[in-house]
Amino acid sequence: MTKQRDAVLDAMRGIGIVLMVAGHSGFAGTDFIYLFHMALFFMLSGYFFRPARDLPGLGHFCLRRVVTLWLPFVAANTVFTVCNNLFLKLHILTDDPRILDLPGNQVTDPVTLKDIVGRTVHWCVFDGGTQLGGALWFIQALFQISILYALVEFVLRKGLHLQDTLTAQGFVSGVLLLLGWHWSCTGWNVWGLGIAASGYSLFYLGTLAHRMGQPARNPVVRALTAVQALGVLLAMLHFGSVGLAANQYPHWLFLLLASAEGWVLVYEVSHLAMLLPPLGRALAALGRATMPIVILHFLSFKLVTWVGLQLTGGEAYLLAAFPTLFTGGAWWLAYTVAGLALPLLVYQPYRLVKGAILAKGRG
């Protein structure tokens, strides 16, 4: 039988993915979102982590991470590379040097078959990525962290015969966090290993959250707890923000506190959302579709930019502006809606076909 999903945890993912897309859309509160939104996903992954009991179990865990994380990373970046020349013709990407006048943008050259093969080899070892697949850095980091965590857990349990590895894993995560912070200060992040070192501690926090369980609270207490966490996070904005994509944060303690308070905020808000069934179901549905949203939301932004260019009469090359072109007003909201809705539309046929195949296999 299929294991019952926890709607609250799915809603937490849903809130996280909404915050991620909004953070890329030009939303004015991006610095606040960045305090905790990606840490939330690392912690959720740690929350669901279950140690392997034996070597075949460890192999199964690693294989599953290859299928669910490594393969989407390679496939998405490869597809974007294969479509590179088509995207140039559609102005989704551009070789017009005027795009460089917009901060953070780049000129894109046509690719050959040799380029596609060569770049795919690089994707296979997490060496770089595509512009439209820019959010996939998280998938790479989660793959590295989860595999390393599982290997360390296996060694602690089988090699050192520890029954409870919580303290030992805490020591490992602390050492890696200090190393990740050192690399944050020096700017070293080859193959994303700086991110992985810092993120390991967040994965560990997720395992701690699972150990603590889900405390029962009445809605008033939940609301007050969420307000407290919100207040702490707003106060922390005066001391900086977090950019996990580049392994940048003011201090290792800052990262831990912001991540923990972000977890509390989203956890309590998710429980409160369950009191409004339509909202709870919508957030949970988004939480079950995080991968297609991560992969496709930058591409989905192009529809909003295209509509804006039709309205304003802007030149075609501006469609390649990354991640967005228009700012101010409600443009961020339009980008966010497109970044969530279009990947969901693409994902639904896939989900239905997958469900039918699985049902047929069980039959």
PDB file of C-alpha atoms in Angstrom, residues 48-345:
ATOM      1  CA  PHE A  48      12.482  12.460   5.727  1.00  0.00           C
ATOM      2  CA  PHE A  49      15.899  10.785   5.908  1.00  0.00           C
ATOM      3  CA  ARG A  50      15.873   7.165   7.077  1.00  0.00           C
ATOM      4  CA  PRO A  51      19.206   5.360   7.617  1.00  0.00           C
ATOM      5  CA  ALA A  52      20.047   2.260   5.603  1.00  0.00           C
ATOM      6  CA  ARG A  53      20.047  -0.952   7.642  1.00  0.00           C
ATOM      7  CA  ASP A  54      22.548  -2.793   5.467  1.00  0.00           C
ATOM      8  CA  LEU A  55      24.754  -2.413   2.404  1.00  0.00           C
ATOM      9  CA  PRO A  56      21.990  -3.262  -0.113  1.00  0.00           C
ATOM     10  CA  GLY A  57      19.794  -0.681   1.623  1.00  0.00           C
ATOM     11  CA  LEU A  58      22.534   1.930   1.253  1.00  0.00           C
ATOM     12  CA  GLY A  59      22.889   1.020  -2.412  1.00  0.00           C
ATOM     13  CA  HIS A  60      19.128   1.387  -2.907  1.00  0.00           C
ATOM     14  CA  PHE A  61      19.200   4.800  -1.212  1.00  0.00           C
ATOM     15  CA  CYS A  62      22.036   6.015  -3.438  1.00  0.00           C
ATOM     16  CA  LEU A  63      20.379   4.650  -6.576  1.00  0.00           C
ATOM     17  CA  ARG A  64      17.159   6.411  -5.678  1.00  0.00           C
ATOM     18  CA  ARG A  65      19.033   9.696  -5.270  1.00  0.00           C
ATOM     19  CA  VAL A  66      20.647   9.154  -8.667  1.00  0.00           C
ATOM     20  CA  VAL A  67      17.210   8.689 -10.252  1.00  0.00           C
ATOM     21  CA  THR A  68      15.399  11.482  -8.395  1.00  0.00           C
ATOM     22  CA  LEU A  69      18.170  14.121  -8.216  1.00  0.00           C
ATOM     23  CA  TRP A  70      21.193  13.452 -10.448  1.00  0.00           C
ATOM     24  CA  LEU A  71      19.149  12.378 -13.463  1.00  0.00           C
ATOM     25  CA  PRO A  72      16.789  15.417 -13.434  1.00  0.00           C
ATOM     26  CA  PHE A  73      19.815  17.721 -13.085  1.00  0.00           C
ATOM     27  CA  VAL A  74      21.577  16.165 -16.091  1.00  0.00           C
ATOM     28  CA  ALA A  75      18.416  15.737 -18.174  1.00  0.00           C
ATOM     29  CA  ALA A  76      17.129  19.284 -17.646  1.00  0.00           C
ATOM     30  CA  ASN A  77      20.464  20.937 -18.415  1.00  0.00           C
ATOM     31  CA  THR A  78      20.932  18.691 -21.457  1.00  0.00           C
ATOM     32  CA  VAL A  79      17.462  19.504 -22.811  1.00  0.00           C
ATOM     33  CA  PHE A  80      18.103  23.214 -22.332  1.00  0.00           C
ATOM     34  CA  THR A  81      21.406  22.777 -24.202  1.00  0.00           C
ATOM     35  CA  VAL A  82      19.759  20.823 -27.035  1.00  0.00           C
ATOM     36  CA  CYS A  83      17.148  23.599 -27.328  1.00  0.00           C
ATOM     37  CA  ASN A  84      19.799  26.342 -27.224  1.00  0.00           C
ATOM     38  CA  ASN A  85      19.666  27.183 -30.944  1.00  0.00           C
ATOM     39  CA  LEU A  86      15.869  27.073 -30.980  1.00  0.00           C
ATOM     40  CA  PHE A  87      15.789  29.391 -27.970  1.00  0.00           C
ATOM     41  CA  LEU A  88      18.095  31.770 -29.862  1.00  0.00           C
ATOM     42  CA  LYS A  89      15.660  31.892 -32.787  1.00  0.00           C
ATOM     43  CA  LEU A  90      12.763  32.539 -30.407  1.00  0.00           C
ATOM     44  CA  HIS A  91      14.801  35.210 -28.543  1.00  0.00           C
ATOM     45  CA  ILE A  92      14.436  33.282 -25.275  1.00  0.00           C
ATOM     46  CA  LEU A  93      18.228  33.426 -25.377  1.00  0.00           C
ATOM     47  CA  THR A  94      20.152  36.021 -27.370  1.00  0.00           C
ATOM     48  CA  ASP A  95      23.513  36.675 -28.993  1.00  0.00           C
ATOM     49  CA  ASP A  96      22.768  40.412 -29.104  1.00  0.00           C
ATOM     50  CA  PRO A  97      25.501  42.199 -27.103  1.00  0.00           C
ATOM     51  CA  ARG A  98      23.036  44.870 -26.012  1.00  0.00           C
ATOM     52  CA  ILE A  99      21.697  42.376 -23.457  1.00  0.00           C
ATOM     53  CA  LEU A 100      24.892  42.984 -21.484  1.00  0.00           C
ATOM     54  CA  ASP A 101      23.577  46.455 -20.614  1.00  0.00           C
ATOM     55  CA  LEU A 102      21.147  44.692 -18.274  1.00  0.00           C
ATOM     56  CA  PRO A 103      22.871  43.577 -15.036  1.00  0.00           C
ATOM     57  CA  GLY A 104      23.346  39.846 -14.635  1.00  0.00           C
ATOM     58  CA  ASN A 105      22.732  38.962 -18.273  1.00  0.00           C
ATOM     59  CA  GLN A 106      24.916  37.172 -20.803  1.00  0.00           C
ATOM     60  CA  VAL A 107      25.340  36.637 -24.531  1.00  0.00           C
ATOM     61  CA  THR A 108      24.603  33.101 -25.730  1.00  0.00           C
ATOM     62  CA  ASP A 109      26.311  31.531 -28.728  1.00  0.00           C
ATOM     63  CA  PRO A 110      24.881  28.764 -30.950  1.00  0.00           C
ATOM     64  CA  VAL A 111      25.890  25.214 -30.050  1.00  0.00           C
ATOM     65  CA  THR A 112      27.041  22.295 -32.177  1.00  0.00           C
ATOM     66  CA  LEU A 113      26.502  18.585 -31.591  1.00  0.00           C
ATOM     67  CA  LYS A 114      30.029  18.445 -30.175  1.00  0.00           C
ATOM     68  CA  ASP A 115      29.120  21.229 -27.737  1.00  0.00           C
ATOM     69  CA  ILE A 116      26.020  19.352 -26.605  1.00  0.00           C
ATOM     70  CA  VAL A 117      27.955  16.129 -25.963  1.00  0.00           C
ATOM     71  CA  GLY A 118      30.794  17.936 -24.217  1.00  0.00           C
ATOM     72  CA  ARG A 119      28.519  19.982 -21.987  1.00  0.00           C
ATOM     73  CA  THR A 120      26.427  16.951 -21.067  1.00  0.00           C
ATOM     74  CA  VAL A 121      29.616  15.287 -19.816  1.00  0.00           C
ATOM     75  CA  HIS A 122      30.157  18.338 -17.623  1.00  0.00           C
ATOM     76  CA  TRP A 123      26.577  18.198 -16.330  1.00  0.00           C
ATOM     77  CA  CYS A 124      27.153  14.558 -15.359  1.00  0.00           C
ATOM     78  CA  VAL A 125      29.863  15.604 -12.895  1.00  0.00           C
ATOM     79  CA  PHE A 126      28.047  18.748 -11.728  1.00  0.00           C
ATOM     80  CA  ASP A 127      30.479  21.016 -13.549  1.00  0.00           C
ATOM     81  CA  GLY A 128      28.480  24.155 -14.326  1.00  0.00           C
ATOM     82  CA  GLY A 129      24.948  24.448 -15.649  1.00  0.00           C
ATOM     83  CA  THR A 130      22.692  26.362 -18.024  1.00  0.00           C
ATOM     84  CA  GLN A 131      21.154  29.780 -17.489  1.00  0.00           C
ATOM     85  CA  LEU A 132      17.568  28.511 -17.648  1.00  0.00           C
ATOM     86  CA  GLY A 133      18.522  25.671 -15.319  1.00  0.00           C
ATOM     87  CA  GLY A 134      20.092  28.055 -12.829  1.00  0.00           C
ATOM     88  CA  ALA A 135      17.897  26.920  -9.938  1.00  0.00           C
ATOM     89  CA  LEU A 136      19.215  23.372 -10.292  1.00  0.00           C
ATOM     90  CA  TRP A 137      22.193  24.226  -8.070  1.00  0.00           C
ATOM     91  CA  PHE A 138      19.920  23.128  -5.229  1.00  0.00           C
ATOM     92  CA  ILE A 139      19.378  19.694  -6.789  1.00  0.00           C
ATOM     93  CA  GLN A 140      23.134  19.255  -7.101  1.00  0.00           C
ATOM     94  CA  ALA A 141      23.715  20.296  -3.479  1.00  0.00           C
ATOM     95  CA  LEU A 142      20.929  18.070  -2.170  1.00  0.00           C
ATOM     96  CA  PHE A 143      22.353  15.086  -4.051  1.00  0.00           C
ATOM     97  CA  GLN A 144      25.832  15.677  -2.630  1.00  0.00           C
ATOM     98  CA  ILE A 145      24.557  16.253   0.915  1.00  0.00           C
ATOM     99  CA  SER A 146      22.135  13.334   1.068  1.00  0.00           C
ATOM    100  CA  ILE A 147      24.678  10.848  -0.315  1.00  0.00           C
ATOM    101  CA  LEU A 148      27.375  12.057   2.085  1.00  0.00           C
ATOM    102  CA  TYR A 149      24.978  12.025   5.039  1.00  0.00           C
ATOM    103  CA  ALA A 150      23.875   8.469   4.237  1.00  0.00           C
ATOM    104  CA  LEU A 151      27.496   7.281   3.926  1.00  0.00           C
ATOM    105  CA  VAL A 152      28.490   8.907   7.229  1.00  0.00           C
ATOM    106  CA  GLU A 153      25.409   7.446   8.907  1.00  0.00           C
ATOM    107  CA  PHE A 154      26.241   3.983   7.595  1.00  0.00           C
ATOM    108  CA  VAL A 155      29.826   4.186   8.846  1.00  0.00           C
ATOM    109  CA  LEU A 156      28.709   5.404  12.258  1.00  0.00           C
ATOM    110  CA  ARG A 157      26.148   2.618  12.630  1.00  0.00           C
ATOM    111  CA  LYS A 158      27.967  -0.305  11.037  1.00  0.00           C
ATOM    112  CA  GLY A 159      31.608   0.691  11.379  1.00  0.00           C
ATOM    113  CA  LEU A 160      31.522   2.233  14.862  1.00  0.00           C
ATOM    114  CA  HIS A 161      28.448   0.264  16.046  1.00  0.00           C
ATOM    115  CA  LEU A 162      26.665   3.349  17.372  1.00  0.00           C
ATOM    116  CA  GLN A 163      23.006   2.819  18.230  1.00  0.00           C
ATOM    117  CA  ASP A 164      22.193   6.539  18.297  1.00  0.00           C
ATOM    118  CA  THR A 165      24.178   8.630  15.833  1.00  0.00           C
ATOM    119  CA  LEU A 166      22.596  11.991  16.648  1.00  0.00           C
ATOM    120  CA  THR A 167      25.564  13.314  18.627  1.00  0.00           C
ATOM    121  CA  ALA A 168      28.171  11.988  16.210  1.00  0.00           C
ATOM    122  CA  GLN A 169      26.319  13.393  13.206  1.00  0.00           C
ATOM    123  CA  GLY A 170      26.030  16.684  15.062  1.00  0.00           C
ATOM    124  CA  PHE A 171      29.814  16.762  15.420  1.00  0.00           C
ATOM    125  CA  VAL A 172      30.306  15.993  11.706  1.00  0.00           C
ATOM    126  CA  SER A 173      27.778  18.643  10.683  1.00  0.00           C
ATOM    127  CA  GLY A 174      29.472  21.186  12.961  1.00  0.00           C
ATOM    128  CA  VAL A 175      32.883  20.537  11.452  1.00  0.00           C
ATOM    129  CA  LEU A 176      31.487  20.783   7.923  1.00  0.00           C
ATOM    130  CA  LEU A 177      29.582  23.963   8.787  1.00  0.00           C
ATOM    131  CA  LEU A 178      32.758  25.645  10.012  1.00  0.00           C
ATOM    132  CA  LEU A 179      34.517  24.472   6.859  1.00  0.00           C
ATOM    133  CA  GLY A 180      31.626  25.745   4.726  1.00  0.00           C
ATOM    134  CA  TRP A 181      31.725  29.111   6.487  1.00  0.00           C
ATOM    135  CA  HIS A 182      35.490  29.330   5.932  1.00  0.00           C
ATOM    136  CA  TRP A 183      34.932  28.663   2.238  1.00  0.00           C
ATOM    137  CA  SER A 184      32.137  31.245   2.278  1.00  0.00           C
ATOM    138  CA  CYS A 185      34.641  33.827   3.523  1.00  0.00           C
ATOM    139  CA  THR A 186      37.266  32.862   0.934  1.00  0.00           C
ATOM    140  CA  GLY A 187      34.822  32.444  -1.966  1.00  0.00           C
ATOM    141  CA  TRP A 188      35.835  28.842  -2.704  1.00  0.00           C
ATOM    142  CA  ASN A 189      32.983  26.703  -4.027  1.00  0.00           C
ATOM    143  CA  VAL A 190      34.389  24.246  -6.582  1.00  0.00           C
ATOM    144  CA  TRP A 191      31.726  21.762  -7.747  1.00  0.00           C
ATOM    145  CA  GLY A 192      29.398  23.323  -5.188  1.00  0.00           C
ATOM    146  CA  LEU A 193      31.273  21.670  -2.327  1.00  0.00           C
ATOM    147  CA  GLY A 194      31.144  24.846  -0.259  1.00  0.00           C
ATOM    148  CA  ILE A 195      27.348  24.784  -0.451  1.00  0.00           C
ATOM    149  CA  ALA A 196      27.313  21.085   0.399  1.00  0.00           C
ATOM    150  CA  ALA A 197      29.500  21.626   3.484  1.00  0.00           C
ATOM    151  CA  SER A 198      27.229  24.382   4.768  1.00  0.00           C
ATOM    152  CA  GLY A 199      24.017  22.583   3.805  1.00  0.00           C
ATOM    153  CA  TYR A 200      24.978  19.370   5.615  1.00  0.00           C
ATOM    154  CA  SER A 201      24.198  21.085   8.931  1.00  0.00           C
ATOM    155  CA  LEU A 202      20.767  22.096   7.627  1.00  0.00           C
ATOM    156  CA  PHE A 203      20.048  18.509   6.607  1.00  0.00           C
ATOM    157  CA  TYR A 204      21.060  17.529  10.155  1.00  0.00           C
ATOM    158  CA  LEU A 205      18.653  20.118  11.607  1.00  0.00           C
ATOM    159  CA  GLY A 206      15.908  18.380   9.655  1.00  0.00           C
ATOM    160  CA  THR A 207      16.735  15.061  11.287  1.00  0.00           C
ATOM    161  CA  LEU A 208      16.563  16.823  14.669  1.00  0.00           C
ATOM    162  CA  ALA A 209      13.144  18.220  13.782  1.00  0.00           C
ATOM    163  CA  HIS A 210      11.959  14.701  12.969  1.00  0.00           C
ATOM    164  CA  ARG A 211      13.271  13.445  16.305  1.00  0.00           C
ATOM    165  CA  MET A 212      11.292  16.189  18.079  1.00  0.00           C
ATOM    166  CA  GLY A 213       8.092  15.229  16.255  1.00  0.00           C
ATOM    167  CA  GLN A 214       5.129  17.463  15.532  1.00  0.00           C
ATOM    168  CA  PRO A 215       3.958  19.090  18.777  1.00  0.00           C
ATOM    169  CA  ALA A 216       0.219  19.588  19.205  1.00  0.00           C
ATOM    170  CA  ARG A 217      -0.741  23.242  19.659  1.00  0.00           C
ATOM    171  CA  ASN A 218      -3.976  25.170  19.392  1.00  0.00           C
ATOM    172  CA  PRO A 219      -4.286  27.681  16.523  1.00  0.00           C
ATOM    173  CA  VAL A 220      -3.718  30.707  18.755  1.00  0.00           C
ATOM    174  CA  VAL A 221      -0.424  29.335  20.053  1.00  0.00           C
ATOM    175  CA  ARG A 222       0.597  28.417  16.505  1.00  0.00           C
ATOM    176  CA  ALA A 223      -0.157  31.938  15.301  1.00  0.00           C
ATOM    177  CA  LEU A 224       1.807  33.501  18.163  1.00  0.00           C
ATOM    178  CA  THR A 225       4.737  31.163  17.525  1.00  0.00           C
ATOM    179  CA  ALA A 226       4.708  32.089  13.828  1.00  0.00           C
ATOM    180  CA  VAL A 227       4.650  35.808  14.699  1.00  0.00           C
ATOM    181  CA  GLN A 228       7.608  35.322  17.051  1.00  0.00           C
ATOM    182  CA  ALA A 229       9.624  33.586  14.329  1.00  0.00           C
ATOM    183  CA  LEU A 230       8.663  36.287  11.835  1.00  0.00           C
ATOM    184  CA  GLY A 231       9.837  38.969  14.250  1.00  0.00           C
ATOM    185  CA  VAL A 232      13.211  37.299  14.736  1.00  0.00           C
ATOM    186  CA  LEU A 233      13.716  36.944  10.985  1.00  0.00           C
ATOM    187  CA  LEU A 234      12.782  40.579  10.343  1.00  0.00           C
ATOM    188  CA  ALA A 235      15.243  41.666  13.019  1.00  0.00           C
ATOM    189  CA  MET A 236      17.957  39.533  11.423  1.00  0.00           C
ATOM    190  CA  LEU A 237      17.571  41.411   8.148  1.00  0.00           C
ATOM    191  CA  HIS A 238      19.492  44.279   9.743  1.00  0.00           C
ATOM    192  CA  PHE A 239      22.558  42.017   9.948  1.00  0.00           C
ATOM    193  CA  GLY A 240      22.483  40.563   6.432  1.00  0.00           C
ATOM    194  CA  SER A 241      20.863  37.826   4.393  1.00  0.00           C
ATOM    195  CA  VAL A 242      21.699  34.372   3.068  1.00  0.00           C
ATOM    196  CA  GLY A 243      22.700  33.407  -0.457  1.00  0.00           C
ATOM    197  CA  LEU A 244      23.094  29.647  -0.360  1.00  0.00           C
ATOM    198  CA  ALA A 245      23.378  29.458  -4.147  1.00  0.00           C
ATOM    199  CA  ALA A 246      26.806  31.069  -3.763  1.00  0.00           C
ATOM    200  CA  ASN A 247      27.449  29.802  -0.213  1.00  0.00           C
ATOM    201  CA  GLN A 248      27.268  33.325   1.181  1.00  0.00           C
ATOM    202  CA  TYR A 249      26.077  34.206   4.706  1.00  0.00           C
ATOM    203  CA  PRO A 250      27.332  36.536   7.469  1.00  0.00           C
ATOM    204  CA  HIS A 251      28.214  33.886  10.061  1.00  0.00           C
ATOM    205  CA  TRP A 252      27.626  30.179  10.680  1.00  0.00           C
ATOM    206  CA  LEU A 253      25.447  30.978  13.715  1.00  0.00           C
ATOM    207  CA  PHE A 254      23.424  33.427  11.609  1.00  0.00           C
ATOM    208  CA  LEU A 255      22.748  30.652   9.093  1.00  0.00           C
ATOM    209  CA  LEU A 256      21.598  28.194  11.755  1.00  0.00           C
ATOM    210  CA  LEU A 257      19.347  30.708  13.533  1.00  0.00           C
ATOM    211  CA  ALA A 258      17.750  31.996  10.331  1.00  0.00           C
ATOM    212  CA  SER A 259      17.142  28.432   9.118  1.00  0.00           C
ATOM    213  CA  ALA A 260      15.621  27.308  12.421  1.00  0.00           C
ATOM    214  CA  GLU A 261      13.340  30.349  12.688  1.00  0.00           C
ATOM    215  CA  GLY A 262      12.325  29.930   9.049  1.00  0.00           C
ATOM    216  CA  TRP A 263      11.393  26.317   9.748  1.00  0.00           C
ATOM    217  CA  VAL A 264       9.265  27.367  12.739  1.00  0.00           C
ATOM    218  CA  LEU A 265       7.526  30.076  10.716  1.00  0.00           C
ATOM    219  CA  VAL A 266       6.690  27.856   7.742  1.00  0.00           C
ATOM    220  CA  TYR A 267       5.802  24.877   9.958  1.00  0.00           C
ATOM    221  CA  GLU A 268       3.256  26.833  11.981  1.00  0.00           C
ATOM    222  CA  VAL A 269       1.830  28.626   8.939  1.00  0.00           C
ATOM    223  CA  SER A 270       1.399  25.266   7.200  1.00  0.00           C
ATOM    224  CA  HIS A 271      -0.572  23.917  10.160  1.00  0.00           C
ATOM    225  CA  LEU A 272      -2.733  27.046  10.138  1.00  0.00           C
ATOM    226  CA  ALA A 273      -3.274  26.661   6.378  1.00  0.00           C
ATOM    227  CA  MET A 274      -4.803  23.241   7.029  1.00  0.00           C
ATOM    228  CA  LEU A 275      -7.658  25.060   8.816  1.00  0.00           C
ATOM    229  CA  LEU A 276      -8.611  26.424   5.375  1.00  0.00           C
ATOM    230  CA  PRO A 277      -8.896  23.203   3.325  1.00  0.00           C
ATOM    231  CA  PRO A 278      -8.737  24.824  -0.153  1.00  0.00           C
ATOM    232  CA  LEU A 279      -5.568  26.700   0.794  1.00  0.00           C
ATOM    233  CA  GLY A 280      -4.033  23.654   2.447  1.00  0.00           C
ATOM    234  CA  ARG A 281      -4.766  21.464  -0.573  1.00  0.00           C
ATOM    235  CA  ALA A 282      -3.330  24.057  -2.976  1.00  0.00           C
ATOM    236  CA  LEU A 283      -0.094  24.377  -1.005  1.00  0.00           C
ATOM    237  CA  ALA A 284       0.215  20.600  -0.672  1.00  0.00           C
ATOM    238  CA  ALA A 285      -0.284  20.199  -4.440  1.00  0.00           C
ATOM    239  CA  LEU A 286       2.507  22.708  -5.076  1.00  0.00           C
ATOM    240  CA  GLY A 287       4.672  20.828  -2.602  1.00  0.00           C
ATOM    241  CA  ARG A 288       4.255  17.630  -4.596  1.00  0.00           C
ATOM    242  CA  ALA A 289       5.382  19.363  -7.804  1.00  0.00           C
ATOM    243  CA  THR A 290       8.573  21.066  -6.649  1.00  0.00           C
ATOM    244  CA  MET A 291      10.881  19.437  -9.214  1.00  0.00           C
ATOM    245  CA  PRO A 292       9.056  20.637 -12.368  1.00  0.00           C
ATOM    246  CA  ILE A 293       8.713  24.108 -10.845  1.00  0.00           C
ATOM    247  CA  VAL A 294      12.435  24.253 -10.028  1.00  0.00           C
ATOM    248  CA  ILE A 295      13.276  23.164 -13.577  1.00  0.00           C
ATOM    249  CA  LEU A 296      10.753  25.223 -15.559  1.00  0.00           C
ATOM    250  CA  HIS A 297       9.974  28.442 -13.691  1.00  0.00           C
ATOM    251  CA  PHE A 298      12.720  30.525 -15.331  1.00  0.00           C
ATOM    252  CA  LEU A 299      11.477  29.435 -18.761  1.00  0.00           C
ATOM    253  CA  SER A 300       7.897  30.170 -17.676  1.00  0.00           C
ATOM    254  CA  PHE A 301       8.894  33.740 -16.794  1.00  0.00           C
ATOM    255  CA  LYS A 302       9.466  34.331 -20.507  1.00  0.00           C
ATOM    256  CA  LEU A 303       5.716  34.306 -21.170  1.00  0.00           C
ATOM    257  CA  VAL A 304       5.212  37.282 -18.860  1.00  0.00           C
ATOM    258  CA  THR A 305       8.156  39.121 -20.412  1.00  0.00           C
ATOM    259  CA  TRP A 306       6.766  38.402 -23.901  1.00  0.00           C
ATOM    260  CA  VAL A 307       3.346  39.783 -22.935  1.00  0.00           C
ATOM    261  CA  GLY A 308       5.021  42.851 -21.472  1.00  0.00           C
ATOM    262  CA  LEU A 309       7.027  43.420 -24.645  1.00  0.00           C
ATOM    263  CA  GLN A 310       3.850  43.200 -26.723  1.00  0.00           C
ATOM    264  CA  LEU A 311       2.267  45.841 -24.540  1.00  0.00           C
ATOM    265  CA  THR A 312       5.265  48.175 -24.448  1.00  0.00           C
ATOM    266  CA  GLY A 313       6.677  47.613 -27.926  1.00  0.00           C
ATOM    267  CA  GLY A 314      10.097  46.552 -26.659  1.00  0.00           C
ATOM    268  CA  GLU A 315      12.685  44.958 -28.947  1.00  0.00           C
ATOM    269  CA  ALA A 316      12.693  41.179 -29.346  1.00  0.00           C
ATOM    270  CA  TYR A 317      16.144  40.589 -27.839  1.00  0.00           C
ATOM    271  CA  LEU A 318      14.836  41.838 -24.479  1.00  0.00           C
ATOM    272  CA  LEU A 319      12.880  38.610 -24.127  1.00  0.00           C
ATOM    273  CA  ALA A 320      16.202  37.021 -23.141  1.00  0.00           C
ATOM    274  CA  ALA A 321      16.502  39.268 -20.064  1.00  0.00           C
ATOM    275  CA  PHE A 322      17.210  36.975 -17.122  1.00  0.00           C
ATOM    276  CA  PRO A 323      15.482  36.164 -14.937  1.00  0.00           C
ATOM    277  CA  THR A 324      12.926  38.936 -15.515  1.00  0.00           C
ATOM    278  CA  LEU A 325      12.725  42.193 -17.465  1.00  0.00           C
ATOM    279  CA  PHE A 326       9.882  44.161 -15.947  1.00  0.00           C
ATOM    280  CA  THR A 327       9.954  45.347 -12.349  1.00  0.00           C
ATOM    281  CA  GLY A 328       7.754  47.376 -10.060  1.00  0.00           C
ATOM    282  CA  GLY A 329       4.023  47.248  -9.593  1.00  0.00           C
ATOM    283  CA  ALA A 330       2.501  43.796  -9.876  1.00  0.00           C
ATOM    284  CA  TRP A 331       5.003  42.409 -12.377  1.00  0.00           C
ATOM    285  CA  TRP A 332       6.552  40.210  -9.699  1.00  0.00           C
ATOM    286  CA  LEU A 333       3.129  38.711  -9.029  1.00  0.00           C
ATOM    287  CA  ALA A 334       2.581  37.949 -12.715  1.00  0.00           C
ATOM    288  CA  TYR A 335       6.008  36.306 -12.906  1.00  0.00           C
ATOM    289  CA  THR A 336       5.307  34.282  -9.767  1.00  0.00           C
ATOM    290  CA  VAL A 337       1.930  33.046 -11.017  1.00  0.00           C
ATOM    291  CA  ALA A 338       3.433  32.029 -14.364  1.00  0.00           C
ATOM    292  CA  GLY A 339       6.410  30.382 -12.663  1.00  0.00           C
ATOM    293  CA  LEU A 340       4.063  28.209 -10.627  1.00  0.00           C
ATOM    294  CA  ALA A 341       1.130  27.619 -12.968  1.00  0.00           C
ATOM    295  CA  LEU A 342       2.889  26.750 -16.231  1.00  0.00           C
ATOM    296  CA  PRO A 343       5.122  24.021 -14.741  1.00  0.00           C
ATOM    297  CA  LEU A 344       2.028  22.563 -13.056  1.00  0.00           C
ATOM    298  CA  LEU A 345       0.242  22.424 -16.414  1.00  0.00           C
TER     299      LEU A 345
END
